[in-house]
Tab-separated table of C-alpha atoms in Angstrom:
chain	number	residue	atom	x	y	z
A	1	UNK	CA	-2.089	-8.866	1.172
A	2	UNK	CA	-0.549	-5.992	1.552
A	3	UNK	CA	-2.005	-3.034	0.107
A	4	UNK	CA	-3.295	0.223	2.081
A	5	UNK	CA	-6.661	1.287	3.006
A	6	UNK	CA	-7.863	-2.610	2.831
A	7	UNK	CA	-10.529	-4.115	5.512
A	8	UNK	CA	-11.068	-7.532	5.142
A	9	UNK	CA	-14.621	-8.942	7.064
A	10	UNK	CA	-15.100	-12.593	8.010
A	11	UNK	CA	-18.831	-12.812	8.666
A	12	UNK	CA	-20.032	-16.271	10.685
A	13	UNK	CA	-23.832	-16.111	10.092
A	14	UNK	CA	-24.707	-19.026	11.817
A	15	UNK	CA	-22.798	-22.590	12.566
A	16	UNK	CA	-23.062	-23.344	8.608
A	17	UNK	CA	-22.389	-19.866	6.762
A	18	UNK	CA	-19.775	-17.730	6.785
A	19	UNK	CA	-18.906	-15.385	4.138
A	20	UNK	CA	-15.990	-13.082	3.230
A	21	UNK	CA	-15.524	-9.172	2.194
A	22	UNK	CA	-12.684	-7.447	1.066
A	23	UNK	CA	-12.655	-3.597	0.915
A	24	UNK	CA	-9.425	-2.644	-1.037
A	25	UNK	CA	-8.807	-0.041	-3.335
A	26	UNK	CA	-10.156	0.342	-6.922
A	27	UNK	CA	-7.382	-0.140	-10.083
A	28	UNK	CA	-6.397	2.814	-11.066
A	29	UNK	CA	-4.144	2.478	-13.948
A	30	UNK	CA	-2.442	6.299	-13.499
A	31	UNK	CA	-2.035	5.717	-9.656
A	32	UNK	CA	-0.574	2.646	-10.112
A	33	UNK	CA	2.377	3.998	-12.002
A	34	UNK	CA	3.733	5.926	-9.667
A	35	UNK	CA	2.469	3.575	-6.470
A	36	UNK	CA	2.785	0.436	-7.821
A	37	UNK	CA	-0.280	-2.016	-8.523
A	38	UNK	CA	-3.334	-2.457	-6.928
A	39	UNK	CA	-5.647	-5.910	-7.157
A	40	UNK	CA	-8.415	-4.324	-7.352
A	41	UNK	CA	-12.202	-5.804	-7.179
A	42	UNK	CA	-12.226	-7.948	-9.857
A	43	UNK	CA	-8.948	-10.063	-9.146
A	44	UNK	CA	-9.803	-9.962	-5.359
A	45	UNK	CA	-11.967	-12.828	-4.960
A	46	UNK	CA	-9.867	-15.584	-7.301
A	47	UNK	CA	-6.261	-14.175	-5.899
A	48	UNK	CA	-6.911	-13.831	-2.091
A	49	UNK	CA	-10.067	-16.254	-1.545
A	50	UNK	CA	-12.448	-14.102	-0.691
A	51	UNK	CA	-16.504	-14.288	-1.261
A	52	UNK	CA	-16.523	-10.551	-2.413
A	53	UNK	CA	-14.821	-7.093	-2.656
A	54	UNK	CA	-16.058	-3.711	-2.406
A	55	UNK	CA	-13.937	-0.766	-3.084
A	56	UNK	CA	-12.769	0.517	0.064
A	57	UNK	CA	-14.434	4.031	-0.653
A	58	UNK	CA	-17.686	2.140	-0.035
A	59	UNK	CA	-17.073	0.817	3.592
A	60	UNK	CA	-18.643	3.898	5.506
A	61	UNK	CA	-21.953	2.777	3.387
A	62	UNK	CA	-21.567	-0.867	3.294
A	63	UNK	CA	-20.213	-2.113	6.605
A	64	UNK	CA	-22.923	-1.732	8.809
A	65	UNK	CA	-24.779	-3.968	6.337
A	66	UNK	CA	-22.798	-6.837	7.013
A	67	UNK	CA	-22.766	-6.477	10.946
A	68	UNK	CA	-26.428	-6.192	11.398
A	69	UNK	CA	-27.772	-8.952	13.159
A	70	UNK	CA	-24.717	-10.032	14.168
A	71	UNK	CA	-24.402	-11.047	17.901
A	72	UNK	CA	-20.808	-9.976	18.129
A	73	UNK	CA	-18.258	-8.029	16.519
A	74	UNK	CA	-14.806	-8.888	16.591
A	75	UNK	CA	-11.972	-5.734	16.456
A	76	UNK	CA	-9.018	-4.702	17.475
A	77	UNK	CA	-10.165	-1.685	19.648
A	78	UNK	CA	-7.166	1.036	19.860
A	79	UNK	CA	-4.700	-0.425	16.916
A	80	UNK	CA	-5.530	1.913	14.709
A	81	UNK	CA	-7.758	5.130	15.071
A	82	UNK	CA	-8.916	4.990	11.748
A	83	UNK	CA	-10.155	1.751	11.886
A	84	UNK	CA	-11.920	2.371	15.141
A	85	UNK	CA	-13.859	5.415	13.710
A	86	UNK	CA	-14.859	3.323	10.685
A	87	UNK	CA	-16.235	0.670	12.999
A	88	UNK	CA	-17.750	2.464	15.773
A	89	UNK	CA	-19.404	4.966	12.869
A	90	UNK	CA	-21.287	1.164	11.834
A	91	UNK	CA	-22.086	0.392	14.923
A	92	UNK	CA	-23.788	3.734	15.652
A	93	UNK	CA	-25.641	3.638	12.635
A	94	UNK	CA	-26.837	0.166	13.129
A	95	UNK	CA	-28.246	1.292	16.757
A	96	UNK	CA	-30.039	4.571	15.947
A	97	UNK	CA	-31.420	2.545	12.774
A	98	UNK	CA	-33.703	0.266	15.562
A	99	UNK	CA	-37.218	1.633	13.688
A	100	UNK	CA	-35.458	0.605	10.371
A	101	UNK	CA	-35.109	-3.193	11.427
A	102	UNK	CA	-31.164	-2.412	11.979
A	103	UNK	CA	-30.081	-4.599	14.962
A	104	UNK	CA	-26.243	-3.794	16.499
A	105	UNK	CA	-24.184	-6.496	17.684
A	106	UNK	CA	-24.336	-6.815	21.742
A	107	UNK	CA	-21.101	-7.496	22.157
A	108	UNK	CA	-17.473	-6.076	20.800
A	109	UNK	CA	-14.682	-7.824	21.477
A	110	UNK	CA	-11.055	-7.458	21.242
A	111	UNK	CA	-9.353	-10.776	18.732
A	112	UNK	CA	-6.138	-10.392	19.368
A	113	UNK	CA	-5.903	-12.791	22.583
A	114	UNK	CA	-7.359	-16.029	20.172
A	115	UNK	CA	-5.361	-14.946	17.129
A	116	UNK	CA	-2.100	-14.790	19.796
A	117	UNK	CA	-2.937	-18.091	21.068
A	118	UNK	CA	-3.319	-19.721	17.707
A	119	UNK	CA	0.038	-18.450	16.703
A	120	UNK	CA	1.336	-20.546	18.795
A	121	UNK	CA	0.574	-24.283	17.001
A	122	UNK	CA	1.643	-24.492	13.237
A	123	UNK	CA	0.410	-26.544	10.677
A	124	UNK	CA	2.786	-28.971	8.356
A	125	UNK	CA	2.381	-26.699	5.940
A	126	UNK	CA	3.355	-23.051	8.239
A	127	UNK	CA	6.478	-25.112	9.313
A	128	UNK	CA	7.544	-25.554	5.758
A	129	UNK	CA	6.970	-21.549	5.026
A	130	UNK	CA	8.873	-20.342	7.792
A	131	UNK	CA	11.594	-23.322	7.206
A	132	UNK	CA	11.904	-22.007	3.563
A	133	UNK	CA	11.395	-18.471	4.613
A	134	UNK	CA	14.788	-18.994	6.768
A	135	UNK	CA	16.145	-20.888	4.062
A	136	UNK	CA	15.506	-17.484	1.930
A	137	UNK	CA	16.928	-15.243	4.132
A	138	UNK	CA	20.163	-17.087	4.878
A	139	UNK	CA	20.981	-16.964	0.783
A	140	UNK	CA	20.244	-12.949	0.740
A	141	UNK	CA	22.323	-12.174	3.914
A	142	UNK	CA	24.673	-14.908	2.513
A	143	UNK	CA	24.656	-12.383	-1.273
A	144	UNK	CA	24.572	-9.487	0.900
A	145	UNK	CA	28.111	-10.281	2.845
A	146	UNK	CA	29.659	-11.348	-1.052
A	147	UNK	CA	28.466	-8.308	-2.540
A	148	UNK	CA	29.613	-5.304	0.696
A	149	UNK	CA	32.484	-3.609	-0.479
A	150	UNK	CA	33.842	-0.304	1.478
A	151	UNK	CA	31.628	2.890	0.901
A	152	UNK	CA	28.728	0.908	0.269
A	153	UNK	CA	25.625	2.432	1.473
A	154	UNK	CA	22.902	0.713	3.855
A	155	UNK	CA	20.593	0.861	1.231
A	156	UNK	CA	22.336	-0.836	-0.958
A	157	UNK	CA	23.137	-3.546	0.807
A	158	UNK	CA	19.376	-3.562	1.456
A	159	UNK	CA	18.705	-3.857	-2.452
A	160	UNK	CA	20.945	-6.969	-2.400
A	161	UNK	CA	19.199	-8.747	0.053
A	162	UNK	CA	15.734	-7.514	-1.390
A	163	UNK	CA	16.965	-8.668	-4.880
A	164	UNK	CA	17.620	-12.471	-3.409
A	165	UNK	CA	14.065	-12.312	-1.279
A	166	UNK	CA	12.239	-11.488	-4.887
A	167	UNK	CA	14.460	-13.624	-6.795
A	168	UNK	CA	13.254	-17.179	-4.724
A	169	UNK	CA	9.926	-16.070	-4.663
A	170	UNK	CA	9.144	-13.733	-1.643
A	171	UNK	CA	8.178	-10.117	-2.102
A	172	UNK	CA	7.979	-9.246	0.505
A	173	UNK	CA	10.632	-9.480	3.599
A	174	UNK	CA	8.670	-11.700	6.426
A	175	UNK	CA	10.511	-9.592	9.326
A	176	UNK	CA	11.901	-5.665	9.225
């Protein structure tokens, strides 16, 4: 998914529930214009998977919500500022809210050292993306040597290769 200002939650309640939140930004049919589309809330859930989706405006209000009563939080401390204010601003709330019934998570921990670990074993089915993902890329450098001619610019070159990515179904380059 790749859309800015989007959080997505995975919330394990206990060993049998676990639940799903997107924040992401609202349509916005003038925005989207001149910044290309947005899913929105509606198409969230059916398109990416997810349980629900809140617009992203409504994560300083909501996310503390869905981390009370947790035992831990898992976050990336440090990626990204922004994303650290947003999380330690829940957090806060959640302990200065202990005469309100808010419990904070003991524990926040970093996920990058499991999700780093399980890149390392692919599934049938993530061998067969990256095979055809390389099978992809071959054809647009493949269009993109055919189609350089002298006083070309880099970007166009770049188009060419873009053009063969979105033409055999990727939209997105899967390295830069």
């Amino acid at each position: 998914f790749n859309e800015p200002e989007a959080v997505l939650i995975l919330v394990k309640s206990d060993e049998t529930h676990n639940h799903s939140v997107l924040f992401n930004r609202v349509r916005d049919l003038t925005a989207e214009i001149w910044f290309g589309r947005r899913l929105g809330q509606d198409a969230a859930p059916e398109k990416l998977g997810v349980d629900r989706a809140l617009p992203f405006d409504e994560i300083d209000e909501q996310l503390h919500l869905l981390f009370n009563g947790l035992d831990v939080v898992y976050h990336a401390q440090g990626e990204y500022a922004y994303a650290d204010q947003i999380v330690y601003s829940a957090l806060d709330i959640l302990r200065r809210g202990f005469r309100k019934n808010l419990r904070a998570p003991a524990t926040l921990t970093d996920w990058r050292p499991w999700l780093h670990e399980m890149r390392l074993f692919k599934s049938a089915e993530e061998i067969e993306a990256i095979r055809r993902a390389g099978e992809i890329s071959a054809m647009a450098h493949t269009r993109a040597m055919q189609k350089c001619r002298p006083g070309m610019f880099e970007y166009q070159l770049e188009g060419e290769i873009l053009h063969e990515f979105i033409r055999h179904g990727a939209r997105f380059p899967a390295y830069n």
